Amino acid sequence: MFTLPDFPWDRLEPYKKRAAEHPDGIVDLSVGTPVDPTPDAVRKALAEASDAPGYPATYGTPELRESVAGWLRRRAGVTGADPAAVLPVIGTKELVAWLPTLLGAGPGDRVVFPELAYPTYDVGARLAGAEPVATDGLLKLGPVRPKIVWVNSPSNPTGKVLPAEHLRKVVAWARDRGAIVVSDECYLEFGWDEERPPVSILHPDVCGGSHDGLLAVNSLSKRSNMAGYRAGFVTGDPALVKRLLEVRKHAGMIVPAPVQAAMVAAFDDDGHADEQRARYARRRAGLRAAFEKHGFRIDHSEASLYLWATRDEPCWETVGHLASLGILVGPGEFYGTAGARHVRIAFTATDERVAAAVARL
């Protein structure tokens, strides 16, 4: 029987209550929940597709798969993007949690993920009965042949970007051992350092033009303010995608038809994504300057929707200090023991709440 870790966010509740006692209310920078409106074109497409009496296709409509492939070619440089290798999923957290199981991992298998990582990679390994392994150095594993190797660039929580040459080495290492590389790329369009732009695992500079043994995961939650729609996709190796499709058909893991229509509208339109990116850039600049002036050091953070910050003290002391100012942030240890002296600061709050945080700092 698998065991799951305690849900970490419950430990933040006392600090949330303390922050909420501020006379001007709480500024919640602890979670990356979008707060800006879902684009009108997306909402219109959802409404127009709301008469959906029949069962939708697990594989997604041809229009959706072509829309995703077009976005991959246009925005991510994935020249070999194939609509036939695109599979919509019910939000990517669902996929991350169940992917090891869907790929046949089980007792005796190892699932590798970064030392500082989204907790659901660990949870997914445990749900499958596999062994979770947190490491940033694949060479440290020795002769081990893992079933799955997760990479996450841009990283949640650190915002770190892995350059193409690093990803090439990961791909080569995994292919030599028959491991599947799964790349969580949900922040791919949120790079802030022009000298280190995020790159997809499926980009030809990384994979050499072959998607064999590779899967990429992406989402519309952040790009298009569609977290409430539960809309994402997985793509890459056609054989692996076909395998996932067959299991998901049996399990009834289907994206609703109106959501599929909304996804097409979102992936076909880059304008709203550019506008949202500009909003986040402004919020990021204001918060970074304010936290640095307040005595914080910002590490990594060259991409994603977070600042990875420290005052060189235990993270819970930092959380408590900021809660006394009415500001709630995420303790770094939620993402691994290596984060015990950092906090994660989201810049997904409204302009008004961001301005309040800046003023308090």
Coordinates of N, CA and C in Angstrom, one line a residue, residues 27 29 287 290-291 327 352-361:
V27 N -2.2 40.1 1.6 CA -1.7 40.0 0.2 C -1.2 38.6 0.1
L29 N 0.6 35.9 -1.7 CA 1.6 35.6 -2.8 C 2.1 34.2 -2.7
L287 N 7.7 43.8 -7.5 CA 7.9 42.9 -6.3 C 9.4 42.6 -6.1
A290 N 11.1 45.6 -4.6 CA 10.7 45.9 -3.2 C 11.3 44.8 -2.2
F291 N 11.3 43.6 -2.6 CA 11.9 42.5 -1.8 C 13.4 42.7 -1.6
I327 N 1.6 39.8 4.4 CA 2.0 39.2 3.2 C 2.2 37.7 3.4
E352 N -3.5 45.8 -7.7 CA -3.8 46.5 -6.4 C -3.1 45.8 -5.2
R353 N -3.2 44.4 -5.2 CA -2.5 43.7 -4.1 C -1.0 43.7 -4.2
V354 N -0.5 43.7 -5.4 CA 0.9 43.8 -5.6 C 1.4 45.1 -5.1
A355 N 0.7 46.2 -5.5 CA 1.1 47.5 -5.0 C 1.0 47.6 -3.5
A356 N 0.0 46.9 -2.9 CA 0.0 47.0 -1.4 C 1.2 46.3 -0.8
A357 N 1.6 45.2 -1.4 CA 2.8 44.5 -0.9 C 4.0 45.3 -1.0
V358 N 4.2 46.0 -2.1 CA 5.3 46.9 -2.4 C 5.4 48.0 -1.3
A359 N 4.2 48.6 -1.0 CA 4.1 49.7 -0.1 C 4.5 49.2 1.3
R360 N 4.1 48.0 1.7 CA 4.4 47.5 3.1 C 5.8 47.1 3.2
L361 N 6.4 46.6 2.2 CA 7.9 46.3 2.2 C 8.7 47.5 2.2

